[in-house]
C-alpha cells in the first residue's frame, strides 16, 4: 500500500502547481494505466485495489491499496480502482515543419481539452499549440477525456500571439485562420496548402489580442437555432474539413 509520504505526494498532484513543481502526474483508469505502462514513459508506481486485480488480472507490476486509500487518492466521485504515478516527459518545443497546426486560445474546460487531444490523435496530429492559460494538459479530467491520446499528442504551451505571427511568416496571412461565427463558410472557402486553425474558448471565443493579429476567419454555417457549439464538436467539424480539403489540394 502507499506509504504516508506517497499518499501525501499523490494527493498533492491533483493540483496543477504541484504537477509542474515535481514534473509528475497521476493517471487513473484501466485503459489509461495500461497504455502508460506500455508507453515508455517513466512510471514511478502503480496501485490498485484487490477487487480490481481480481476482476482484470492486470499484466503489469502493482501494489495493493485498500478501498479507503483508493477513495482518498481518486480525483473522481467514484474511484476506478487503479492509479499510476508517472513522470512527465521532457518539455518539447513545437515542430514548425508541418502542413497543419491546431491552436487553442484559453480553453478552460478539461473535458473539452481532453476531447480535442483525442481528436488530434484520431487525425494523426502529434502536437497542439495552446495559450499559456489553457487548462493543464495533465489535469485528471483532461487525461480521462483523452482516453490515452495524451501519450501521443504533445500539448505545447506558449505565447499564442507570438506563435501566430511566426506562422504567418511561413504560412502566409491567409494561412492562419481563426474560428468565428462571422467568418467565411468552411464549405465554400478556398484552402491553403499549409494552415493554422485557431480555436477560441467555450465561453468567450477568440480574445482581442489574438483577433488583432488574425486576418481571416472561418465558421460552420448555422441552419437552426442553437446559440453555439461545444468547443470539441466545433474543432472536430472544422479540422475534418481542413485536413480533407488540404489533402485534396496537395494531391492535385
Tab-separated table of C-alpha atoms in Angstrom:
chain	number	residue	atom	x	y	z
A	1	UNK	CA	0.000	0.000	0.000
A	2	UNK	CA	1.183	3.608	-0.489
A	3	UNK	CA	3.282	4.997	2.353
A	4	UNK	CA	2.184	8.139	4.206
A	5	UNK	CA	4.637	10.279	2.197
A	6	UNK	CA	3.468	8.732	-1.077
A	7	UNK	CA	-0.160	9.377	-0.169
A	8	UNK	CA	0.710	12.991	0.548
A	9	UNK	CA	2.578	13.387	-2.749
A	10	UNK	CA	-0.090	11.650	-4.820
A	11	UNK	CA	-2.833	13.775	-3.267
A	12	UNK	CA	-0.833	16.959	-3.939
A	13	UNK	CA	-0.574	16.044	-7.620
A	14	UNK	CA	-4.281	16.774	-8.036
A	15	UNK	CA	-3.216	20.449	-8.169
A	16	UNK	CA	-1.553	21.877	-11.275
A	17	UNK	CA	1.078	23.834	-9.338
A	18	UNK	CA	2.414	20.647	-7.728
A	19	UNK	CA	2.315	18.735	-11.004
A	20	UNK	CA	4.508	21.444	-12.520
A	21	UNK	CA	6.725	21.695	-9.431
A	22	UNK	CA	7.525	17.966	-9.317
A	23	UNK	CA	7.133	17.167	-13.022
A	24	UNK	CA	4.805	14.307	-12.137
A	25	UNK	CA	1.130	13.430	-12.516
A	26	UNK	CA	-1.382	10.726	-11.652
A	27	UNK	CA	-3.418	8.830	-14.220
A	28	UNK	CA	-6.467	6.735	-13.326
A	29	UNK	CA	-8.495	4.039	-15.040
A	30	UNK	CA	-7.708	0.656	-16.559
A	31	UNK	CA	-7.201	1.715	-20.196
A	32	UNK	CA	-5.071	4.764	-19.390
A	33	UNK	CA	-2.901	2.928	-16.873
A	34	UNK	CA	-2.340	0.055	-19.307
A	35	UNK	CA	-1.344	2.459	-22.060
A	36	UNK	CA	1.002	4.494	-19.899
A	37	UNK	CA	2.640	1.299	-18.612
A	38	UNK	CA	3.465	0.223	-22.188
A	39	UNK	CA	4.302	3.725	-23.451
A	40	UNK	CA	7.929	4.036	-22.424
A	41	UNK	CA	7.136	6.926	-20.077
A	42	UNK	CA	8.680	6.561	-16.620
A	43	UNK	CA	6.167	5.040	-14.198
A	44	UNK	CA	7.026	5.639	-10.534
A	45	UNK	CA	4.374	3.322	-9.132
A	46	UNK	CA	1.043	1.635	-9.789
A	47	UNK	CA	-1.570	0.839	-7.136
A	48	UNK	CA	-4.872	-0.949	-7.478
A	49	UNK	CA	-7.486	-2.440	-5.193
A	50	UNK	CA	-7.654	-6.192	-4.720
A	51	UNK	CA	-11.128	-6.130	-6.263
A	52	UNK	CA	-9.697	-4.507	-9.393
A	53	UNK	CA	-6.815	-7.008	-9.551
A	54	UNK	CA	-9.155	-9.986	-9.239
A	55	UNK	CA	-11.501	-8.631	-11.889
A	56	UNK	CA	-8.934	-7.616	-14.520
A	57	UNK	CA	-5.779	-9.612	-13.656
A	58	UNK	CA	-3.536	-6.711	-14.793
A	59	UNK	CA	-0.431	-7.517	-16.852
A	60	UNK	CA	1.872	-5.118	-15.028
A	61	UNK	CA	3.551	-4.787	-11.654
A	62	UNK	CA	1.410	-3.148	-8.991
A	63	UNK	CA	0.954	-2.711	-5.269
A	64	UNK	CA	-2.357	-3.202	-3.496
A	65	UNK	CA	-4.277	-0.333	-1.918
A	66	UNK	CA	-7.451	-0.670	0.104
A	67	UNK	CA	-10.781	0.934	-0.752
A	68	UNK	CA	-10.271	3.827	1.682
A	69	UNK	CA	-6.917	4.730	0.118
A	70	UNK	CA	-8.464	4.442	-3.327
A	71	UNK	CA	-11.199	6.910	-2.356
A	72	UNK	CA	-8.656	9.331	-0.888
A	73	UNK	CA	-6.438	9.287	-3.958
A	74	UNK	CA	-9.003	9.476	-6.734
A	75	UNK	CA	-9.833	12.775	-8.428
A	76	UNK	CA	-13.294	11.470	-9.349
A	77	UNK	CA	-16.507	10.823	-7.468
A	78	UNK	CA	-16.077	7.090	-7.940
A	79	UNK	CA	-12.596	5.584	-7.951
A	80	UNK	CA	-11.781	3.320	-10.927
A	81	UNK	CA	-9.661	1.239	-8.541
A	82	UNK	CA	-6.291	1.735	-10.223
A	83	UNK	CA	-3.836	4.649	-10.400
A	84	UNK	CA	-0.375	5.176	-11.844
A	85	UNK	CA	2.194	7.698	-10.637
A	86	UNK	CA	4.005	8.966	-13.731
A	87	UNK	CA	6.874	11.283	-14.526
A	88	UNK	CA	6.161	13.917	-17.169
A	89	UNK	CA	8.246	13.683	-20.335
A	90	UNK	CA	10.783	16.403	-21.035
A	91	UNK	CA	9.287	19.581	-22.456
A	92	UNK	CA	9.239	19.513	-26.212
A	93	UNK	CA	9.056	22.507	-28.500
A	94	UNK	CA	6.566	22.935	-31.311
A	95	UNK	CA	7.551	21.322	-34.597
A	96	UNK	CA	7.052	24.018	-37.221
A	97	UNK	CA	7.898	21.714	-40.116
A	98	UNK	CA	4.352	20.572	-40.807
A	99	UNK	CA	1.387	21.474	-43.002
A	100	UNK	CA	-1.264	21.914	-40.322
A	101	UNK	CA	-1.200	23.350	-36.792
A	102	UNK	CA	-4.146	23.276	-34.395
A	103	UNK	CA	-4.014	26.101	-31.841
A	104	UNK	CA	-6.253	26.724	-28.818
A	105	UNK	CA	-6.891	30.082	-27.153
A	106	UNK	CA	-7.796	29.856	-23.475
A	107	UNK	CA	-9.655	26.524	-23.415
A	108	UNK	CA	-10.643	26.172	-19.758
A	109	UNK	CA	-12.882	23.098	-19.696
A	110	UNK	CA	-10.780	19.962	-19.093
A	111	UNK	CA	-13.300	17.719	-20.835
A	112	UNK	CA	-13.066	19.822	-23.989
A	113	UNK	CA	-9.263	19.813	-23.989
A	114	UNK	CA	-9.192	16.042	-23.471
A	115	UNK	CA	-11.655	15.562	-26.324
A	116	UNK	CA	-9.580	17.782	-28.626
A	117	UNK	CA	-6.418	15.837	-27.752
A	118	UNK	CA	-8.264	12.644	-28.671
A	119	UNK	CA	-9.431	14.237	-31.939
A	120	UNK	CA	-5.882	15.255	-32.795
A	121	UNK	CA	-4.740	11.687	-32.203
A	122	UNK	CA	-7.570	10.352	-34.396
A	123	UNK	CA	-6.497	12.594	-37.285
A	124	UNK	CA	-2.817	11.798	-36.881
A	125	UNK	CA	-1.659	15.078	-35.335
A	126	UNK	CA	1.115	14.668	-32.789
A	127	UNK	CA	1.012	18.182	-31.370
A	128	UNK	CA	-1.323	21.023	-30.359
A	129	UNK	CA	-0.301	24.613	-29.651
A	130	UNK	CA	-2.162	26.188	-26.709
A	131	UNK	CA	-2.094	29.530	-24.927
A	132	UNK	CA	-0.346	29.652	-21.559
A	133	UNK	CA	-3.645	29.958	-19.668
A	134	UNK	CA	-5.233	26.879	-21.233
A	135	UNK	CA	-6.193	24.218	-18.687
A	136	UNK	CA	-3.335	21.928	-17.633
A	137	UNK	CA	-2.986	19.014	-20.051
A	138	UNK	CA	-2.220	16.677	-17.106
A	139	UNK	CA	-5.409	17.572	-15.250
A	140	UNK	CA	-7.072	14.235	-14.319
A	141	UNK	CA	-10.243	15.108	-16.226
A	142	UNK	CA	-8.218	16.019	-19.337
A	143	UNK	CA	-6.402	12.692	-19.149
A	144	UNK	CA	-9.654	10.772	-18.711
A	145	UNK	CA	-11.344	12.513	-21.662
A	146	UNK	CA	-8.329	11.936	-23.909
A	147	UNK	CA	-8.687	8.152	-23.476
A	148	UNK	CA	-4.922	7.610	-23.604
A	149	UNK	CA	-4.298	10.012	-26.501
A	150	UNK	CA	-2.295	12.315	-24.194
A	151	UNK	CA	0.560	9.823	-24.659
A	152	UNK	CA	0.744	10.521	-28.398
A	153	UNK	CA	-0.166	14.220	-28.673
A	154	UNK	CA	2.287	16.808	-27.396
A	155	UNK	CA	0.457	19.815	-25.901
A	156	UNK	CA	2.796	22.799	-26.262
A	157	UNK	CA	2.090	25.881	-24.134
A	158	UNK	CA	3.307	29.245	-25.347
A	159	UNK	CA	2.722	32.847	-26.365
A	160	UNK	CA	-0.118	32.303	-28.816
A	161	UNK	CA	0.065	35.782	-30.363
A	162	UNK	CA	3.803	35.430	-30.950
A	163	UNK	CA	3.371	31.957	-32.449
A	164	UNK	CA	0.595	33.163	-34.771
A	165	UNK	CA	2.891	35.904	-36.074
A	166	UNK	CA	5.665	33.359	-36.577
A	167	UNK	CA	3.450	31.019	-38.578
A	168	UNK	CA	2.016	33.878	-40.633
A	169	UNK	CA	5.529	34.448	-41.930
A	170	UNK	CA	5.783	30.862	-43.203
A	171	UNK	CA	2.122	30.022	-43.944
A	172	UNK	CA	1.094	33.495	-45.117
A	173	UNK	CA	-1.566	35.734	-43.568
A	174	UNK	CA	-4.342	33.768	-45.316
A	175	UNK	CA	-2.966	30.508	-43.959
A	176	UNK	CA	-3.684	31.335	-40.313
A	177	UNK	CA	-7.434	31.293	-39.618
A	178	UNK	CA	-9.500	31.842	-36.504
A	179	UNK	CA	-12.831	30.162	-35.800
A	180	UNK	CA	-15.566	32.797	-35.547
A	181	UNK	CA	-19.327	32.946	-36.132
A	182	UNK	CA	-18.831	35.804	-38.600
A	183	UNK	CA	-16.158	34.009	-40.634
A	184	UNK	CA	-16.267	32.540	-44.129
A	185	UNK	CA	-18.192	29.285	-44.564
A	186	UNK	CA	-15.961	26.245	-44.129
A	187	UNK	CA	-17.834	24.651	-47.044
A	188	UNK	CA	-17.174	27.455	-49.545
A	189	UNK	CA	-13.693	28.726	-48.751
A	190	UNK	CA	-10.509	28.010	-50.670
A	191	UNK	CA	-7.985	26.122	-48.589
A	192	UNK	CA	-4.292	26.976	-48.363
A	193	UNK	CA	-1.650	24.282	-48.787
A	194	UNK	CA	-0.439	24.968	-45.223
A	195	UNK	CA	-2.638	26.254	-42.420
A	196	UNK	CA	-3.046	27.037	-38.745
A	197	UNK	CA	-6.543	26.824	-37.243
A	198	UNK	CA	-7.053	28.820	-34.038
A	199	UNK	CA	-9.990	27.829	-31.813
A	200	UNK	CA	-11.325	30.093	-29.056
A	201	UNK	CA	-12.613	29.287	-25.594
A	202	UNK	CA	-16.026	27.795	-24.847
A	203	UNK	CA	-17.496	30.976	-23.378
A	204	UNK	CA	-15.651	33.919	-24.942
A	205	UNK	CA	-14.326	32.759	-28.292
A	206	UNK	CA	-11.107	34.318	-29.530
A	207	UNK	CA	-9.675	37.085	-27.379
A	208	UNK	CA	-8.976	40.618	-28.578
A	209	UNK	CA	-5.182	40.292	-28.685
A	210	UNK	CA	-5.487	37.165	-30.824
A	211	UNK	CA	-8.023	38.832	-33.095
A	212	UNK	CA	-5.647	41.756	-33.569
A	213	UNK	CA	-3.151	39.527	-35.373
A	214	UNK	CA	-5.602	37.373	-37.346
A	215	UNK	CA	-6.655	38.451	-40.798
A	216	UNK	CA	-9.040	35.672	-41.757
A	217	UNK	CA	-11.860	33.743	-40.073
A	218	UNK	CA	-13.832	30.586	-40.754
A	219	UNK	CA	-17.179	29.349	-39.460
A	220	UNK	CA	-19.563	26.399	-39.564
A	221	UNK	CA	-22.795	27.729	-41.107
A	222	UNK	CA	-25.788	27.548	-38.774
A	223	UNK	CA	-29.207	26.420	-40.038
A	224	UNK	CA	-31.045	26.014	-36.748
A	225	UNK	CA	-31.409	27.936	-33.505
A	226	UNK	CA	-28.624	26.656	-31.242
A	227	UNK	CA	-26.586	29.570	-29.930
A	228	UNK	CA	-23.214	27.847	-30.210
A	229	UNK	CA	-21.365	24.538	-30.481
A	230	UNK	CA	-19.282	22.790	-27.873
A	231	UNK	CA	-15.571	23.557	-28.475
A	232	UNK	CA	-14.745	19.906	-29.037
A	233	UNK	CA	-17.529	19.430	-31.598
A	234	UNK	CA	-16.654	22.637	-33.455
A	235	UNK	CA	-12.993	21.639	-33.573
A	236	UNK	CA	-13.889	18.211	-34.965
A	237	UNK	CA	-16.018	19.643	-37.795
A	238	UNK	CA	-13.522	22.324	-38.781
A	239	UNK	CA	-10.464	20.098	-38.512
A	240	UNK	CA	-12.084	17.348	-40.587
A	241	UNK	CA	-12.821	19.821	-43.369
A	242	UNK	CA	-9.376	21.394	-43.196
A	243	UNK	CA	-7.487	18.130	-43.401
A	244	UNK	CA	-9.666	16.620	-46.123
A	245	UNK	CA	-9.517	19.720	-48.349
A	246	UNK	CA	-5.816	20.318	-47.743
A	247	UNK	CA	-5.028	16.699	-48.669
A	248	UNK	CA	-7.115	17.054	-51.821
A	249	UNK	CA	-5.227	20.255	-52.622
A	250	UNK	CA	-1.895	18.516	-52.130
A	251	UNK	CA	-2.848	15.669	-54.495
A	252	UNK	CA	-3.847	17.938	-57.396
